[in-house]
PDB file of C-alpha atoms in Angstrom:
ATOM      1  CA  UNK A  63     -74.168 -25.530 -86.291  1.00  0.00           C
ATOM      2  CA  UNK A  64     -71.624 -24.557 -83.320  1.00  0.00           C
ATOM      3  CA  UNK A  65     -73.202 -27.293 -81.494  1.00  0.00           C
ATOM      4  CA  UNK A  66     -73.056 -29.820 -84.291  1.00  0.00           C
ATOM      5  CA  UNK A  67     -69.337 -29.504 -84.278  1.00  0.00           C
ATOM      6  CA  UNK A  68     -68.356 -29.764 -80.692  1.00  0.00           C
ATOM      7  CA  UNK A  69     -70.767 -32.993 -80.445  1.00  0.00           C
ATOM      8  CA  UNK A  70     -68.304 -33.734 -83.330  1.00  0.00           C
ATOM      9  CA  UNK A  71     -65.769 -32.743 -81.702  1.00  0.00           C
ATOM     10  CA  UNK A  72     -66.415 -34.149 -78.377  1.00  0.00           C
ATOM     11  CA  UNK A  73     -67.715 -38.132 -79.375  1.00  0.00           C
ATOM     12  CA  UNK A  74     -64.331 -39.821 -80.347  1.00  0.00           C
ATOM     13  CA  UNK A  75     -62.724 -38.585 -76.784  1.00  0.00           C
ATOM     14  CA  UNK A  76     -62.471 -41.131 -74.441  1.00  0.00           C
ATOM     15  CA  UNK A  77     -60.163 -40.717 -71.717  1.00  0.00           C
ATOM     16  CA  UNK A  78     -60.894 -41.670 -68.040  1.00  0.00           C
ATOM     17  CA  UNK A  79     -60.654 -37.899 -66.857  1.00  0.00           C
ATOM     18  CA  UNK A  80     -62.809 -36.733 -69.465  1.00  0.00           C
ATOM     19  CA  UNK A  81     -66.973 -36.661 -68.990  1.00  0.00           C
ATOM     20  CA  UNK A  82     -68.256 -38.465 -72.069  1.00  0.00           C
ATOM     21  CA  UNK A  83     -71.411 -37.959 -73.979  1.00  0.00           C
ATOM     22  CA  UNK A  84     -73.645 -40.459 -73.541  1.00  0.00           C
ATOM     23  CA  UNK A  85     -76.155 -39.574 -76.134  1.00  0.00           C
ATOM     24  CA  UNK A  86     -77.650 -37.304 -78.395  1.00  0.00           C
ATOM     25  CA  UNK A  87     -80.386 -35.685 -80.252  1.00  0.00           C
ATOM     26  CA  UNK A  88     -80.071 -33.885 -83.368  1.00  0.00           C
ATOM     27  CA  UNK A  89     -83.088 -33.847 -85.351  1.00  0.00           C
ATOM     28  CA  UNK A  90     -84.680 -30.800 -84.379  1.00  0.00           C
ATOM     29  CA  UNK A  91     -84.459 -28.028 -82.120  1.00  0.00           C
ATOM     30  CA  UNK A  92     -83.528 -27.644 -79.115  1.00  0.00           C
ATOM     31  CA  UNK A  93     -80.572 -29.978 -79.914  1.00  0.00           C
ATOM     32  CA  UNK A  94     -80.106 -31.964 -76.674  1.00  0.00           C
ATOM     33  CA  UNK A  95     -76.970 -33.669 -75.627  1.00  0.00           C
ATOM     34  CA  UNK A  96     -76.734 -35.913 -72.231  1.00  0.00           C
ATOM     35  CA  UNK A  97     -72.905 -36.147 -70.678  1.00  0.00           C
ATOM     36  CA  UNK A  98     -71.991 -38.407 -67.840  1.00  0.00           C
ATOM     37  CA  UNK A  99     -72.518 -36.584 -64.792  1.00  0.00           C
ATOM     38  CA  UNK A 100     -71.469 -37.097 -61.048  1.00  0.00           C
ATOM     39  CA  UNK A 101     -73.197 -37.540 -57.673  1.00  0.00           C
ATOM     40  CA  UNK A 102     -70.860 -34.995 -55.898  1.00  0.00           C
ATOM     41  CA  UNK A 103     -71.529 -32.220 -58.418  1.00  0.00           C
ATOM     42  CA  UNK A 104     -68.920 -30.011 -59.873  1.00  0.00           C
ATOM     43  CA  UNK A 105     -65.709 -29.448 -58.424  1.00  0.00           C
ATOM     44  CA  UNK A 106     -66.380 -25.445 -57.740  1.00  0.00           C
ATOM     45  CA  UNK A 107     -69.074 -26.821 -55.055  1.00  0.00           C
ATOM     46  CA  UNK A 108     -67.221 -30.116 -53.814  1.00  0.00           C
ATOM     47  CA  UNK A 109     -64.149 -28.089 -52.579  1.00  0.00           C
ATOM     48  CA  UNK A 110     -66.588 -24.931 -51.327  1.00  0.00           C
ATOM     49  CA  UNK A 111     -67.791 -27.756 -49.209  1.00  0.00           C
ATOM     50  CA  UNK A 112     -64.678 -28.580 -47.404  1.00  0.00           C
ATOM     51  CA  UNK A 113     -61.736 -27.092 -45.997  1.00  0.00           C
ATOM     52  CA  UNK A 114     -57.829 -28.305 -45.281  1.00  0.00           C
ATOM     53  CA  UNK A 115     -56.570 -30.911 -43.471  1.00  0.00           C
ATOM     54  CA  UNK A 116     -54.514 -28.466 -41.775  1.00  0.00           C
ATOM     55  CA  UNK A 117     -57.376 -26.042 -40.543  1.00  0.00           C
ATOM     56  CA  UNK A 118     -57.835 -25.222 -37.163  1.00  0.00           C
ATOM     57  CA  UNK A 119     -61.151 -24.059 -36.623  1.00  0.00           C
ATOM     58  CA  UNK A 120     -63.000 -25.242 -34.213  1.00  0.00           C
ATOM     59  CA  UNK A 121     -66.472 -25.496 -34.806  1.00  0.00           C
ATOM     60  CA  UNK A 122     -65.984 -26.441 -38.645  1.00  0.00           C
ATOM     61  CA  UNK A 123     -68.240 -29.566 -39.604  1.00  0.00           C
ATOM     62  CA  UNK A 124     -66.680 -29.891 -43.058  1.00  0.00           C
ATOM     63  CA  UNK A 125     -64.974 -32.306 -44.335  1.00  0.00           C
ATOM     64  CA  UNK A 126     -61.575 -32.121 -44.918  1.00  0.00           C
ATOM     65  CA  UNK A 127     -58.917 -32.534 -47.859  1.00  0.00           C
ATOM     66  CA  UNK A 128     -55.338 -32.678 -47.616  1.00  0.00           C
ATOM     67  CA  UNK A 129     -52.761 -30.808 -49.604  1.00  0.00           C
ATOM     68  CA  UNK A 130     -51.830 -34.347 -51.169  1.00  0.00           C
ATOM     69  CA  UNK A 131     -55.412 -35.098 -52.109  1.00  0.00           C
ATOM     70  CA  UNK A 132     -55.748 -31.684 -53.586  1.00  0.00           C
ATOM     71  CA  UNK A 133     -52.459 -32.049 -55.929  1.00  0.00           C
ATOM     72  CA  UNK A 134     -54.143 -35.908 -56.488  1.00  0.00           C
ATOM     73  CA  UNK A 135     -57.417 -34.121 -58.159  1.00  0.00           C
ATOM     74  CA  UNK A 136     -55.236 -31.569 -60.219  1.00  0.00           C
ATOM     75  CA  UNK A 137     -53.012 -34.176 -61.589  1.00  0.00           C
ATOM     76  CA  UNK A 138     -56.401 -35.917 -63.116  1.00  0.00           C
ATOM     77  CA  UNK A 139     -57.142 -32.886 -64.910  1.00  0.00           C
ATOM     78  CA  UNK A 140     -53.531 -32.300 -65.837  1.00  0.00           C
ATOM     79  CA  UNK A 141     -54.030 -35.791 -67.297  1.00  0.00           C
ATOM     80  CA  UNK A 142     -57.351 -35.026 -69.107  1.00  0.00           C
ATOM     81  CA  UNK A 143     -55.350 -31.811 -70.751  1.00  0.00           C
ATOM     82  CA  UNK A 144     -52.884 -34.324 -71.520  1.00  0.00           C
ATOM     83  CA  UNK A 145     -55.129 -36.489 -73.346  1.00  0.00           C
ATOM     84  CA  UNK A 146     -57.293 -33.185 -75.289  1.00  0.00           C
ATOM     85  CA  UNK A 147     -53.589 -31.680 -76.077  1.00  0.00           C
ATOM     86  CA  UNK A 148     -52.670 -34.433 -77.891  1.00  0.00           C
ATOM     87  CA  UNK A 149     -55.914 -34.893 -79.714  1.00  0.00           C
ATOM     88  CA  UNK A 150     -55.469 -31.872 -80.842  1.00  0.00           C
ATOM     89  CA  UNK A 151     -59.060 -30.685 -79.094  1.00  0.00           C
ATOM     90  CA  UNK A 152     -58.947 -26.888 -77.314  1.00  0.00           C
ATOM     91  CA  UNK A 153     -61.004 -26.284 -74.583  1.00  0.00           C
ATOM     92  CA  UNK A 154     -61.830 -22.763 -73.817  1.00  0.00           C
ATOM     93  CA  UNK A 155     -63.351 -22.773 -70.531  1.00  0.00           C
ATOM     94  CA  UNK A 156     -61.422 -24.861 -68.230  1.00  0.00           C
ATOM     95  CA  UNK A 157     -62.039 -23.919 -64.521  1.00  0.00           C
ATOM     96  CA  UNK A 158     -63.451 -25.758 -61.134  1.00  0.00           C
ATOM     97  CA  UNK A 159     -66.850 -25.161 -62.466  1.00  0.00           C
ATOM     98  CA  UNK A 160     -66.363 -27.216 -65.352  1.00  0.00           C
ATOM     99  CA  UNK A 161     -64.986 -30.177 -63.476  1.00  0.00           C
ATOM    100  CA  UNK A 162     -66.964 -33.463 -61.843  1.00  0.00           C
ATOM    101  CA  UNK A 163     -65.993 -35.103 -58.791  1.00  0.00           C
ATOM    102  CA  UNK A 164     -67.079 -38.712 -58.542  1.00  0.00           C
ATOM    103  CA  UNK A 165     -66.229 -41.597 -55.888  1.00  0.00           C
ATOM    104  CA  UNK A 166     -62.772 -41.532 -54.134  1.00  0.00           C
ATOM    105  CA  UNK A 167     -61.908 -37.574 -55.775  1.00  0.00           C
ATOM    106  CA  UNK A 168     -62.403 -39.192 -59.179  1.00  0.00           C
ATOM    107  CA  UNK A 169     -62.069 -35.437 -61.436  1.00  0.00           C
ATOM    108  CA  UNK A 170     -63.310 -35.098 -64.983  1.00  0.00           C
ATOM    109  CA  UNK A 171     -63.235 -32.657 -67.403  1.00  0.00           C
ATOM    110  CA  UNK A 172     -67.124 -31.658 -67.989  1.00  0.00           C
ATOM    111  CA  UNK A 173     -67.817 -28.615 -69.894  1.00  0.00           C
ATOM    112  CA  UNK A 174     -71.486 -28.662 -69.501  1.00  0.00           C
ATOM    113  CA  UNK A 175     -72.214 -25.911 -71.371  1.00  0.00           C
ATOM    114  CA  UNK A 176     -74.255 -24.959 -68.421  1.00  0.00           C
ATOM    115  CA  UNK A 177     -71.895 -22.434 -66.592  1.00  0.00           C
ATOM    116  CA  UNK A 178     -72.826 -19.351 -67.919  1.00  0.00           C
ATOM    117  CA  UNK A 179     -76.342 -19.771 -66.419  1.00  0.00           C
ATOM    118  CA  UNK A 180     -75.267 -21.729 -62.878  1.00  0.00           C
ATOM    119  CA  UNK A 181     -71.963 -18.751 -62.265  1.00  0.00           C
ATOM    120  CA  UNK A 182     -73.288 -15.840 -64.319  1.00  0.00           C
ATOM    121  CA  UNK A 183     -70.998 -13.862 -61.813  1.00  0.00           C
ATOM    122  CA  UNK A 184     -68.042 -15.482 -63.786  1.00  0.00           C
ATOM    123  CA  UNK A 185     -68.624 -14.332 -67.256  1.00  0.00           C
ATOM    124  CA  UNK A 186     -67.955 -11.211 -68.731  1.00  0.00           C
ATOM    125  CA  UNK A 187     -69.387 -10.440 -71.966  1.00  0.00           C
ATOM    126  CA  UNK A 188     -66.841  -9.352 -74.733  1.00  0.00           C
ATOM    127  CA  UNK A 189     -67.859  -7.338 -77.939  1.00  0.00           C
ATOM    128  CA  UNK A 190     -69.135  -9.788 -80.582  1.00  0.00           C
ATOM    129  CA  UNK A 191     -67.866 -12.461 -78.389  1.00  0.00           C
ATOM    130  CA  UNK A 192     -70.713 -12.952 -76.128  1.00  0.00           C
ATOM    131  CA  UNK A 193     -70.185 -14.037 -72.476  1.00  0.00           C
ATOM    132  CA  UNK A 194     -66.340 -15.448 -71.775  1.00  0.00           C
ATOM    133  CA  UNK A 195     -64.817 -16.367 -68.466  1.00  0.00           C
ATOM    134  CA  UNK A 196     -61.867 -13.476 -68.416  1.00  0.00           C
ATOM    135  CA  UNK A 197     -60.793 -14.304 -64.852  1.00  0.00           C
ATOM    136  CA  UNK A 198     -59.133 -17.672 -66.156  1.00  0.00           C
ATOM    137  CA  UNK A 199     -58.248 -16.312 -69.993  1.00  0.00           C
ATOM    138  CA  UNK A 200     -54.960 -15.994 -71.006  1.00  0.00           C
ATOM    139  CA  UNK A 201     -54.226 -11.884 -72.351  1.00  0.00           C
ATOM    140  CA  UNK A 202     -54.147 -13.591 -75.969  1.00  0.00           C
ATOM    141  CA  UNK A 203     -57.572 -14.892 -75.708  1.00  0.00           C
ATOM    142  CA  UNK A 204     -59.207 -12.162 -74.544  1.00  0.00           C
ATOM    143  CA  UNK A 205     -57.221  -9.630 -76.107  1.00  0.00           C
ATOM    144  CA  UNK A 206     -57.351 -11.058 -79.538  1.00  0.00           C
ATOM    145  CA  UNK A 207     -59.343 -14.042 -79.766  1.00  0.00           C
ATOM    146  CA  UNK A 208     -56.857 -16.707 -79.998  1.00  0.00           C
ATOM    147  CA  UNK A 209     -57.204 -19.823 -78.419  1.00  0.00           C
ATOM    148  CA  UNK A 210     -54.281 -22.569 -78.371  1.00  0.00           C
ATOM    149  CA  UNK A 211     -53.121 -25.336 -76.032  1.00  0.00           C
ATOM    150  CA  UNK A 212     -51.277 -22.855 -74.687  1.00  0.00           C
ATOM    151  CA  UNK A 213     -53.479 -20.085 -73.951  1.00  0.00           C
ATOM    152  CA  UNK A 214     -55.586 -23.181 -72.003  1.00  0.00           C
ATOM    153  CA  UNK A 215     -52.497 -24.467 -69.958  1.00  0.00           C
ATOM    154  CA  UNK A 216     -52.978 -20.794 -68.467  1.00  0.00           C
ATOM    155  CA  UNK A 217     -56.785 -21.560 -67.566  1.00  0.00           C
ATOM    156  CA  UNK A 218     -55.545 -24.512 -66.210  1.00  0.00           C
ATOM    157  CA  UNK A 219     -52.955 -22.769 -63.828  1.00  0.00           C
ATOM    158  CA  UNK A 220     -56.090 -20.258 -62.578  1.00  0.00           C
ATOM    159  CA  UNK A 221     -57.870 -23.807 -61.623  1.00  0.00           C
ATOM    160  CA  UNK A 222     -54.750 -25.207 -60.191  1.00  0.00           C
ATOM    161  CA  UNK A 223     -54.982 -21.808 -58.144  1.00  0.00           C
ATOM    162  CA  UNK A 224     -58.612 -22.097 -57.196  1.00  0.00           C
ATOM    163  CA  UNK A 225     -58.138 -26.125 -56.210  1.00  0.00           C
ATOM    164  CA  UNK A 226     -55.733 -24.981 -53.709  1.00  0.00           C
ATOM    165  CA  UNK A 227     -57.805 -21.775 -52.380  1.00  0.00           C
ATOM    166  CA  UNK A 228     -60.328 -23.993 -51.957  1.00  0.00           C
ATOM    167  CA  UNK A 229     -62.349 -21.841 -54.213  1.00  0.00           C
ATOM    168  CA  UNK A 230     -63.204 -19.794 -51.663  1.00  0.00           C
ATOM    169  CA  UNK A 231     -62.530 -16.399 -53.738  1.00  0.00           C
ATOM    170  CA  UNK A 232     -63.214 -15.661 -57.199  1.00  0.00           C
ATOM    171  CA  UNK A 233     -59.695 -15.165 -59.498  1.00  0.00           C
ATOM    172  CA  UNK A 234     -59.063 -11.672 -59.142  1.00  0.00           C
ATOM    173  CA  UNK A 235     -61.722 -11.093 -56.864  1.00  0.00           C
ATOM    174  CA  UNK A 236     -60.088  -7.219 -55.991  1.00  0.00           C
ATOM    175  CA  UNK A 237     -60.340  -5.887 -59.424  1.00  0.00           C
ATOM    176  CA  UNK A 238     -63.610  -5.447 -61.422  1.00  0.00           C
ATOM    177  CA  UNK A 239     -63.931  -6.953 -64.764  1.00  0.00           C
ATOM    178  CA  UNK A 240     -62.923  -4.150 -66.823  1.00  0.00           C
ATOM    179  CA  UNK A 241     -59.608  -3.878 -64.371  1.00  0.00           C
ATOM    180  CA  UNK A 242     -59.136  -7.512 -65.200  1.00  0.00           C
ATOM    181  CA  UNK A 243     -59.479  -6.056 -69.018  1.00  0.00           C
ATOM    182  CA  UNK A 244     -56.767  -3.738 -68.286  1.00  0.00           C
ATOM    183  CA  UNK A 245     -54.416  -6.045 -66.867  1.00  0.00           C
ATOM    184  CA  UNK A 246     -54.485  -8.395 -70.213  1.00  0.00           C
ATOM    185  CA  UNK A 247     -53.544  -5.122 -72.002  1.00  0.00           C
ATOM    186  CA  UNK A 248     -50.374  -4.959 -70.126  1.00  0.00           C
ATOM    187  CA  UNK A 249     -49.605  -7.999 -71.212  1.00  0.00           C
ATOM    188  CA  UNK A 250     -50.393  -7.453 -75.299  1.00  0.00           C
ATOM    189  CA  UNK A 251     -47.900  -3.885 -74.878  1.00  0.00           C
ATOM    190  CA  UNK A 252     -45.589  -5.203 -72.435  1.00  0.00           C
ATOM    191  CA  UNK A 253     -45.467  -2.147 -70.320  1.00  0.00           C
ATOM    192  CA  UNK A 254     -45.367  -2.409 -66.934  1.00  0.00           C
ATOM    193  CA  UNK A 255     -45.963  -5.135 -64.570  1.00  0.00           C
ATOM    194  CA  UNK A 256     -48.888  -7.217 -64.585  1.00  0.00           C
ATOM    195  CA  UNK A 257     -51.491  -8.385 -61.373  1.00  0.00           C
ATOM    196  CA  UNK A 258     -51.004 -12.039 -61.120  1.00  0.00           C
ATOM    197  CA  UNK A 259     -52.552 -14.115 -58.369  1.00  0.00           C
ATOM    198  CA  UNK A 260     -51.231 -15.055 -55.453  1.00  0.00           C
ATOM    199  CA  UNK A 261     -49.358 -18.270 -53.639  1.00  0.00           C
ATOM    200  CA  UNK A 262     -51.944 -19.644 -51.987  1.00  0.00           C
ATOM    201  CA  UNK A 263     -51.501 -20.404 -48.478  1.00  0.00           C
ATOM    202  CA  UNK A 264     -50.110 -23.855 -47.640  1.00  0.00           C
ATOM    203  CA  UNK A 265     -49.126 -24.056 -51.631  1.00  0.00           C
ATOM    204  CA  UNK A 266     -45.522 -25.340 -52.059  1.00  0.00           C
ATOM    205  CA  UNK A 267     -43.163 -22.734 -53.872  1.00  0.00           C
ATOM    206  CA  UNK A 268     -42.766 -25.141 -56.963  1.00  0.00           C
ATOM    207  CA  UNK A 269     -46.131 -25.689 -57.141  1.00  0.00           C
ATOM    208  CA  UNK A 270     -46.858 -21.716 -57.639  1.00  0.00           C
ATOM    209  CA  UNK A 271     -43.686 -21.448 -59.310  1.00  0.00           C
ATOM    210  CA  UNK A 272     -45.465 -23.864 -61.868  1.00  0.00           C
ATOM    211  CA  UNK A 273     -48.503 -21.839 -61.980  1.00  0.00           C
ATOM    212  CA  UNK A 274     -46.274 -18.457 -63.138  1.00  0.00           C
ATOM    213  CA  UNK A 275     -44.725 -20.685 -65.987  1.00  0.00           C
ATOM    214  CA  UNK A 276     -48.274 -21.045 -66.993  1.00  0.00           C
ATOM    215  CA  UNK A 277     -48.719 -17.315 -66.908  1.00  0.00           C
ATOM    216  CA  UNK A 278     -46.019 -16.332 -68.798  1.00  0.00           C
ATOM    217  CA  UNK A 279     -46.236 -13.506 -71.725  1.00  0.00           C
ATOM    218  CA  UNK A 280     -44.936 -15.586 -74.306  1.00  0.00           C
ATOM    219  CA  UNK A 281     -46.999 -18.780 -75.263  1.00  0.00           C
ATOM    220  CA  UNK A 282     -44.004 -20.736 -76.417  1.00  0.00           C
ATOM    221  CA  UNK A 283     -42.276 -20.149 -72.794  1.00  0.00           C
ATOM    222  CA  UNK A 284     -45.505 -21.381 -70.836  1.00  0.00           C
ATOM    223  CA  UNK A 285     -44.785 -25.515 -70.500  1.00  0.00           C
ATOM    224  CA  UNK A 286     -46.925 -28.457 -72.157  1.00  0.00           C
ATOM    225  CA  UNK A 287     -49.556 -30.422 -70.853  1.00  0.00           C
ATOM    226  CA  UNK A 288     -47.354 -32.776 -70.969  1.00  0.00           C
ATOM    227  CA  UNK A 289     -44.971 -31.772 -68.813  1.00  0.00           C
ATOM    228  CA  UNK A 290     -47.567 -30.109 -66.173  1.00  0.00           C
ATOM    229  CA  UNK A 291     -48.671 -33.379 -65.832  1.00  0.00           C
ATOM    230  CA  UNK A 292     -45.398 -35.294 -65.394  1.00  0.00           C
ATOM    231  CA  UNK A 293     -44.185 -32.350 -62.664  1.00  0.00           C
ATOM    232  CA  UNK A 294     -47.524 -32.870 -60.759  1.00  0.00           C
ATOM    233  CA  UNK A 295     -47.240 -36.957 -61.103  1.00  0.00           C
ATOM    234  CA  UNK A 296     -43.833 -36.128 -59.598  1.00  0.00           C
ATOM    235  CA  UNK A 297     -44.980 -34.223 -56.871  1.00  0.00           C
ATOM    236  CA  UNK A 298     -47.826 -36.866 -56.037  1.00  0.00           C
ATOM    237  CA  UNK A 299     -45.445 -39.417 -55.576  1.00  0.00           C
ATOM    238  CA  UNK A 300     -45.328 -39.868 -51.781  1.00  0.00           C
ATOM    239  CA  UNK A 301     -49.924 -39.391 -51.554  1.00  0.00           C
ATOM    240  CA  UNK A 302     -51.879 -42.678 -50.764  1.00  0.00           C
ATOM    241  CA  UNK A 303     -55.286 -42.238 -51.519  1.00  0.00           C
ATOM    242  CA  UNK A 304     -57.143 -44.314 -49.757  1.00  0.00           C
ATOM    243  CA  UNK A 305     -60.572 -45.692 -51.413  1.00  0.00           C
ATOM    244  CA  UNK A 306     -64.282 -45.267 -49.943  1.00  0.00           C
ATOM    245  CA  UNK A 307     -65.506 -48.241 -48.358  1.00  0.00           C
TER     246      UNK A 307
END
């Protein structure tokens, strides 16, 4: 039935940074649903598989991405959240994982429902709950269960974080699940100071000043989609991306 209602959910999106469903089968069990998918694979892997412009290692055969490139990918997903805000859709696992890279750093939002299996590593399993990505939760979500556009425009600062780390460390990596546990509860009682990640090197101030917006306590103080995605449009202004031949 859960199933049934995200196909639902999921067929009258169509937005060019969101993967769309290209069929479906509903008759009997298993229920099978195919979504566009990319060449490049997710976005986790894609950036795993290169490094910065601005690296200086000398025997690295990777391929590189600039800062401007990287900001050029987040603004599509920033654009996708747009779209899903406004539609009124909430998506509760929004990370790197979850994203598709196509031709010329195309992104789309692609929950594949195949995460849990692929990055078991990223899951933590809740009471009741079943498995749920902590690392990129906001404290409401995993504290009490409560899911907004909100609560997702925090996810969406965690990815921001691991699109300009290159995704070369898990969120959190230093603290073990049930630290990360504890660290939401000092959000819910206010008491002390929260672990938040850090700038990323080569990430502009107001680029990780964005990011703690996103983290604030107080969902009505975190910004929009909206708004993330003008500020990042902003900040784009001066890339050229230049197309695959």
């Amino acid at each position: 039935e859960e199933f049934e209602r995200e196909m639902e959910e999921m067929l009258p999106l169509n937005q060019e940074n969101i993967s769309c469903v290209l069929g479906a089968c509903l008759e009997k069990e298993p229920h099978l649903l195919v979504m566009e998918y990319s060449e490049h694979g997710d976005l986790y892997q894609f950036l795993q598989n290169h490094v910065a412009e601005s690296t200086n290692l000398p025997h690295s055969h990777a391929e590189t991405l600039s800062y401007g490139c990287l900001i050029y990918m987040a603004t599509q997903i920033a654009a996708g959240m747009k779209y899903l805000e406004q539609n009124n859709y909430i998506l509760n696992d929004l990370a790197t994982r979850n994203c598709i890279v196509g031709e010329d750093h195309r992104v789309k939002i692609a929950d594949l429902g195949v995460s849990r299996n692929v990055y078991p590593a990223d899951y933590f399993e809740l009471p009741g709950r079943g498995d749920c990505p902590i690392r990129w939760m906001a404290w409401e979500s995993i504290i009490m269960d409560k899911y907004s556009s909100r609560s997702v425009v925090w996810s969406f600062a965690v990815t921001l974080w691991e699109i300009l780390t290159f995704a070369r460390e898990q969120p959190f990596e230093d603290l073990t699940d049930e630290k990360v546990m504890e660290n939401a509860k000092i959000y819910e009682k206010s008491c002390g100071k929260p672990i938040t990640l850090v700038q990323p090197i080569g990430c502009h101030k107001e680029v990780y000043d964005l990011m703690c917006e996103c983290w604030q306590r107080k969902e009505a103080d975190r910004p929009t989609f909206k708004e993330i995605h003008m500020f990042l449009q902003r900040k784009n202004l001066g890339y050229k991306h230049h197309r695959s031949s």
